[in-house]
Coordinates of C-alpha atoms in Angstrom, one line a residue:
M248 CA -2.0 -8.1 -14.5
K249 CA -2.7 -7.0 -17.6
K250 CA -0.5 -7.9 -20.8
V251 CA 1.2 -6.3 -23.8
L252 CA 2.3 -7.1 -27.2
S253 CA 4.1 -5.7 -29.8
A254 CA 6.0 -6.8 -33.0
V255 CA 7.9 -5.3 -36.0
L256 CA 9.3 -7.7 -38.7
S257 CA 12.2 -6.6 -40.1
L258 CA 19.3 -21.7 25.0
F259 CA 15.9 -22.3 26.8
M260 CA 17.2 -20.2 30.3
A261 CA 16.7 -16.9 31.1
V262 CA 20.4 -15.7 31.7
N263 CA 22.0 -12.5 31.5
I264 CA 25.5 -12.4 29.5
V265 CA 28.3 -11.0 30.2
L266 CA 31.5 -11.0 27.1
I267 CA 35.2 -11.7 28.5
P268 CA 37.9 -10.4 26.0
N269 CA 39.3 -13.5 25.6
G270 CA 36.3 -14.5 23.7
G271 CA 34.5 -16.7 26.8
V272 CA 31.0 -16.2 27.5
I273 CA 29.3 -16.0 31.0
F274 CA 25.9 -16.7 32.4
K275 CA 24.5 -15.0 35.1
S276 CA 20.3 -15.7 36.2
S277 CA 18.4 -13.0 36.3
A278 CA 16.4 -14.1 39.3
A279 CA 19.4 -14.9 41.3
A280 CA 22.5 -12.8 42.5
A281 CA 24.2 -15.4 44.8
E282 CA 24.5 -18.2 41.8
P283 CA 27.8 -19.2 40.2
A284 CA 28.8 -17.3 37.0
I285 CA 30.3 -20.5 34.9
K286 CA 32.8 -19.8 32.0
V287 CA 33.7 -22.9 30.1
S288 CA 37.1 -22.6 27.8
V289 CA 39.4 -24.9 26.3
S290 CA 43.0 -24.9 27.5
G291 CA 45.4 -27.5 25.3
N292 CA 42.9 -30.9 24.7
N293 CA 41.1 -30.4 28.1
P294 CA 37.6 -28.1 28.5
V295 CA 38.5 -25.9 31.7
I296 CA 35.3 -25.0 33.9
S297 CA 35.7 -21.5 35.6
W298 CA 33.2 -19.8 37.6
K299 CA 33.1 -16.5 40.4
K300 CA 32.9 -16.8 44.0
T301 CA 29.3 -17.3 45.9
K302 CA 28.9 -16.0 49.1
K303 CA 29.1 -18.3 52.0
A304 CA 30.7 -21.1 49.6
V305 CA 33.3 -23.3 50.9
S306 CA 33.3 -25.3 48.1
Y307 CA 31.9 -26.3 44.7
H308 CA 30.5 -29.1 42.6
V309 CA 30.7 -29.5 38.7
Y310 CA 28.4 -31.8 36.8
R311 CA 28.9 -32.8 33.1
I312 CA 26.4 -34.3 31.5
N313 CA 26.4 -38.0 30.4
T314 CA 25.9 -38.4 26.6
K315 CA 24.8 -41.8 26.8
T316 CA 22.1 -41.1 29.5
G317 CA 21.2 -37.7 29.1
K318 CA 21.4 -37.1 32.5
Y319 CA 24.7 -34.8 34.4
E320 CA 26.8 -36.3 36.7
K321 CA 28.9 -35.2 39.2
I322 CA 32.4 -34.9 38.5
A323 CA 34.5 -32.7 41.0
E324 CA 34.6 -31.6 44.9
T325 CA 36.9 -28.4 44.7
E326 CA 37.5 -25.3 47.0
N327 CA 39.0 -23.5 43.7
L328 CA 37.0 -21.8 41.4
L329 CA 38.5 -23.5 38.6
Y330 CA 38.7 -27.1 37.4
V331 CA 40.3 -28.7 34.3
D332 CA 38.5 -31.7 33.0
T333 CA 40.9 -34.1 32.0
N334 CA 38.6 -36.7 31.6
V335 CA 37.7 -35.6 28.3
E336 CA 39.2 -34.2 25.1
S337 CA 37.7 -30.9 23.5
K338 CA 37.5 -32.2 20.3
T339 CA 33.9 -32.7 21.5
A340 CA 31.0 -30.8 22.4
Q341 CA 31.2 -31.4 26.5
K342 CA 28.3 -29.7 28.8
Y343 CA 28.7 -28.2 32.5
Y344 CA 27.4 -26.7 35.5
V345 CA 28.6 -26.2 38.9
R346 CA 26.8 -26.0 42.0
A347 CA 28.1 -23.8 45.1
I348 CA 28.0 -25.9 48.7
D349 CA 27.9 -24.0 52.0
K350 CA 29.9 -24.8 55.4
N351 CA 26.6 -27.3 56.1
G352 CA 27.0 -29.0 52.9
D353 CA 23.7 -27.9 51.7
K354 CA 23.5 -26.6 48.2
I355 CA 22.7 -22.9 48.1
A356 CA 23.2 -21.9 44.7
K357 CA 23.8 -23.7 40.9
S358 CA 24.8 -22.2 37.5
A359 CA 23.1 -22.4 34.2
A360 CA 24.6 -25.0 32.1
R361 CA 27.7 -24.0 29.8
T362 CA 28.7 -25.9 26.7
T363 CA 32.3 -25.8 25.1
L364 CA 30.4 -25.1 22.0
R365 CA 31.5 -21.2 21.1
Q366 CA 29.2 -18.7 19.7
V367 CA 28.5 -18.1 16.1
K368 CA 30.8 -15.3 15.0
N369 CA 30.4 -12.7 11.9
L370 CA 26.7 -13.4 10.5
K371 CA 26.4 -11.0 7.5
A372 CA 24.8 -11.2 4.4
A373 CA 26.6 -11.7 1.8
E374 CA 24.0 -11.4 -1.0
I375 CA 20.6 -9.6 -0.8
K376 CA 18.1 -9.9 -3.8
T377 CA 14.3 -8.9 -4.3
D378 CA 13.2 -12.8 -2.8
S379 CA 16.4 -13.9 -1.5
V380 CA 18.9 -13.4 0.7
T381 CA 22.4 -15.7 1.4
L382 CA 23.4 -15.4 4.9
T383 CA 27.1 -16.2 5.9
W384 CA 29.0 -16.8 8.8
D385 CA 32.8 -17.9 10.9
K386 CA 33.3 -21.6 11.7
A387 CA 32.3 -22.3 15.0
V388 CA 35.0 -24.6 17.6
N389 CA 33.3 -28.2 17.7
A390 CA 30.5 -27.4 15.8
E391 CA 29.3 -30.1 13.4
K392 CA 26.4 -28.0 12.1
Y393 CA 24.4 -24.7 12.9
V394 CA 20.7 -23.6 13.1
V395 CA 19.5 -20.7 11.1
E396 CA 16.6 -18.9 12.8
Q397 CA 14.2 -16.9 11.7
S398 CA 11.9 -14.1 13.5
I399 CA 8.5 -15.1 11.9
N400 CA 5.9 -12.9 13.5
G401 CA 7.9 -12.1 16.7
K402 CA 8.5 -15.7 17.1
W403 CA 11.6 -17.6 16.4
T404 CA 11.7 -20.5 13.9
T405 CA 14.3 -23.0 12.3
V406 CA 14.6 -22.1 8.7
K407 CA 17.4 -25.2 8.0
T408 CA 20.1 -26.9 10.2
T409 CA 23.0 -27.2 8.0
S410 CA 26.4 -28.4 8.0
K411 CA 27.9 -25.8 5.9
L412 CA 28.8 -21.6 6.7
S413 CA 26.0 -20.2 4.4
L414 CA 22.6 -21.0 3.4
T415 CA 20.5 -19.0 0.8
V416 CA 16.7 -18.1 2.1
K417 CA 14.5 -17.9 -0.3
D418 CA 10.6 -17.0 -1.3
L419 CA 11.1 -13.3 0.8
K420 CA 8.8 -10.3 0.4
R421 CA 10.9 -7.5 -1.7
K422 CA 11.7 -4.4 0.2
T423 CA 10.7 -6.0 3.7
S424 CA 13.0 -6.2 6.6
Y425 CA 14.0 -9.9 8.2
K426 CA 15.5 -10.7 11.3
F427 CA 18.0 -13.9 11.3
R428 CA 20.5 -15.8 13.8
V429 CA 22.3 -18.9 13.8
R430 CA 23.7 -21.0 16.9
S431 CA 26.1 -23.8 16.2
K432 CA 25.0 -27.4 17.1
S433 CA 27.3 -31.0 17.7
T434 CA 25.4 -34.1 18.7
V435 CA 27.3 -36.8 21.0
N436 CA 26.1 -40.3 21.8
K437 CA 22.4 -38.7 20.3
T438 CA 23.0 -35.9 23.2
N439 CA 22.8 -32.5 21.0
F440 CA 24.8 -29.4 22.2
Y441 CA 24.0 -26.0 21.3
G442 CA 26.8 -22.8 21.5
L443 CA 25.3 -19.4 22.3
R444 CA 23.2 -17.7 19.7
S445 CA 25.2 -15.3 17.0
S446 CA 23.7 -11.5 17.5
V447 CA 20.7 -10.8 15.7
L448 CA 20.8 -9.9 11.9
T449 CA 18.6 -7.5 10.4
V450 CA 18.7 -7.5 6.4
K451 CA 16.7 -5.7 4.1
T452 CA 15.6 -7.5 0.6
N453 CA 15.7 -5.3 -2.4
S454 CA 13.1 -3.1 -4.0
E455 CA 14.2 -3.5 -7.9
L456 CA 16.3 -6.7 -9.4
S457 CA 19.8 -6.0 -9.7
T458 CA 21.7 -6.0 -12.6
D459 CA 22.7 -9.4 -12.4
E460 CA 19.4 -11.0 -11.7
L461 CA 18.2 -9.2 -14.8
A462 CA 20.7 -10.7 -16.9
A463 CA 20.0 -14.0 -15.6
L464 CA 16.3 -13.2 -16.9
A465 CA 17.7 -12.0 -20.6
A466 CA 19.7 -15.5 -20.4
E467 CA 16.5 -17.4 -19.9
V468 CA 14.7 -16.2 -22.9
L469 CA 17.0 -16.6 -25.3
R470 CA 17.7 -20.4 -23.7
L471 CA 13.9 -20.8 -24.4
T472 CA 13.7 -18.9 -27.6
N473 CA 16.4 -21.4 -28.8
K474 CA 14.7 -24.1 -27.5
E475 CA 11.1 -23.0 -29.7
R476 CA 14.1 -22.7 -32.8
K477 CA 15.0 -25.9 -32.3
N478 CA 11.7 -27.8 -31.9
N479 CA 10.9 -26.5 -35.3
G480 CA 14.2 -27.6 -36.9
L481 CA 15.9 -24.2 -37.0
S482 CA 19.4 -23.1 -35.8
A483 CA 20.3 -21.5 -32.4
L484 CA 20.7 -17.9 -32.1
S485 CA 24.1 -16.5 -30.9
G486 CA 23.6 -14.3 -27.4
N487 CA 27.4 -13.3 -27.7
N488 CA 26.8 -10.1 -29.7
A489 CA 27.8 -7.6 -26.8
T490 CA 26.2 -4.5 -28.7
L491 CA 23.1 -6.0 -29.7
N492 CA 23.0 -7.0 -25.9
S493 CA 23.5 -3.3 -24.5
A494 CA 21.3 -2.5 -26.9
A495 CA 18.5 -4.3 -25.9
M496 CA 18.8 -3.3 -22.5
V497 CA 18.2 0.3 -23.5
R498 CA 15.4 -0.8 -25.4
A499 CA 13.8 -2.3 -21.9
P500 CA 13.8 1.1 -20.2
E501 CA 12.2 2.5 -23.4
I502 CA 8.9 0.6 -23.7
I503 CA 8.5 1.8 -20.2
E504 CA 8.1 5.2 -20.8
R505 CA 6.8 4.5 -24.5
F506 CA 5.3 1.2 -25.3
S507 CA 6.5 1.4 -29.2
H508 CA 8.8 0.0 -31.8
T509 CA 9.4 3.9 -32.0
R510 CA 11.9 5.5 -29.1
P511 CA 10.9 8.1 -26.8
D512 CA 13.2 10.4 -29.1
D513 CA 11.1 9.1 -32.0
K514 CA 13.9 7.2 -33.7
R515 CA 13.1 3.7 -35.3
C516 CA 13.9 0.6 -32.5
F517 CA 17.3 -0.8 -34.4
T518 CA 19.1 2.8 -33.7
A519 CA 19.2 1.7 -29.9
Y520 CA 21.8 -0.9 -32.0
T521 CA 23.2 1.2 -34.6
D522 CA 23.6 4.1 -32.2
L523 CA 26.1 1.9 -30.4
G524 CA 27.9 1.2 -33.5
G525 CA 26.5 -2.1 -34.5
K526 CA 26.2 -3.1 -38.2
Y527 CA 23.5 -5.1 -39.8
S528 CA 21.7 -6.7 -42.7
G529 CA 18.1 -7.5 -41.4
M530 CA 16.9 -6.5 -38.0
G531 CA 13.6 -7.2 -35.9
E532 CA 12.0 -6.2 -32.4
N533 CA 9.9 -8.5 -30.1
I534 CA 8.6 -6.4 -26.9
A535 CA 6.1 -7.2 -24.5
G536 CA 5.0 -5.9 -21.1
G537 CA 3.4 -7.8 -17.9
Q538 CA 4.7 -11.2 -18.0
A539 CA 5.9 -12.2 -15.1
T540 CA 8.5 -15.1 -16.0
P541 CA 11.0 -15.9 -19.0
D542 CA 8.5 -19.0 -19.3
E543 CA 5.3 -16.3 -19.7
V544 CA 6.7 -14.1 -22.1
V545 CA 8.3 -16.3 -24.6
E546 CA 4.9 -18.5 -24.5
D547 CA 3.0 -15.3 -24.9
W548 CA 5.0 -14.1 -28.0
M549 CA 4.8 -17.8 -30.0
D550 CA 1.3 -17.6 -29.9
S551 CA 1.1 -14.2 -31.5
E552 CA 1.8 -14.5 -35.2
G553 CA 3.8 -11.4 -35.5
H554 CA 6.5 -12.5 -32.6
R555 CA 6.2 -16.1 -33.5
K556 CA 8.0 -15.3 -37.1
N557 CA 10.3 -13.0 -35.5
I558 CA 11.5 -16.2 -33.6
L559 CA 11.2 -18.3 -36.2
N560 CA 13.0 -16.5 -38.6
P561 CA 15.7 -18.5 -40.3
N562 CA 17.6 -16.0 -41.4
Y563 CA 18.2 -14.5 -38.1
T564 CA 21.7 -15.6 -36.5
H565 CA 21.9 -13.4 -33.2
L566 CA 19.4 -12.5 -30.6
G567 CA 19.9 -9.8 -28.0
V568 CA 17.2 -9.7 -25.0
G569 CA 16.7 -6.9 -22.5
V570 CA 14.3 -6.8 -18.9
A571 CA 13.4 -4.1 -17.2
E572 CA 11.5 -3.4 -14.3
K573 CA 8.5 -0.9 -12.8
N574 CA 6.8 -1.3 -9.7
G575 CA 7.1 -5.4 -9.7
R576 CA 5.8 -4.6 -13.8
F577 CA 8.4 -6.5 -16.2
Y578 CA 9.3 -5.3 -19.7
W579 CA 11.0 -7.7 -22.2
V580 CA 12.8 -6.5 -25.5
Q581 CA 14.0 -9.1 -28.3
L582 CA 16.5 -8.0 -31.3
F583 CA 16.9 -9.8 -33.6
L584 CA 20.0 -9.4 -36.2
Y585 CA 21.5 -11.2 -39.4

């Protein structure tokens, strides 16, 4: 990209999901209508397993995974459509499935497995930038961690597993749509349990930098400028002149329209400061276009004699920095003051 400068001195199963009003979830097989639909909830300190009646079934066998062996074990036989597992507490994740038994004792149907882990709710984008998205979600019961997944080329891929209730996904492309989902995770005796995945969230990154992002770039230019001054035995420039900062932010989009120390209205560049009520004994301006980062623009200015003189002028006491962007190209302004 061409750069210019100028200075002036002065779950793994195919299932259908049905939501229950009280927050439970029923799993149904898409292949077998006779399969009992299982629901797992928590009552007091114990998991409660319930299911719908299966045609021709006279009893049901309830199985729970053994977290030490990773295998399912039968824990109950019942004619009812509900079983309370009093042998474990709900403080840790558990996983169950149910088999339907006919009058001959044959196993005629098997439910999908269901864990006590709850589905992740309220997944949303708390902050959207040009190259990143910060996701947040509500805490899920029994969850120790959360697996954040992103759809890449139609395939869901794990971005990160975190114990927090938020994650910033970085290195994204601007003005691009992304899909995310999150599921809860718990590990008991090296056995991993996963809850239902959240609803899919589609987020589109911003096309232009936000005001806060531009301000962060300006602050970095100030820091790097003062680093150069310190390396040359000079005092730091103050960035706390609000009027000067505003003037620099006014000048930044102006140099997109007219890359010059003369403003689009043919006034001198310093009038951007005086028009806002500012007064000065001496001022200087550096401008640049095409540099992608604060490091790059400060380095280019330091490599240019006129710009370097402004940066290392011992008389200056304050600096205002302006940054603007158009079509992915950055424009930079420094207003020096004493």
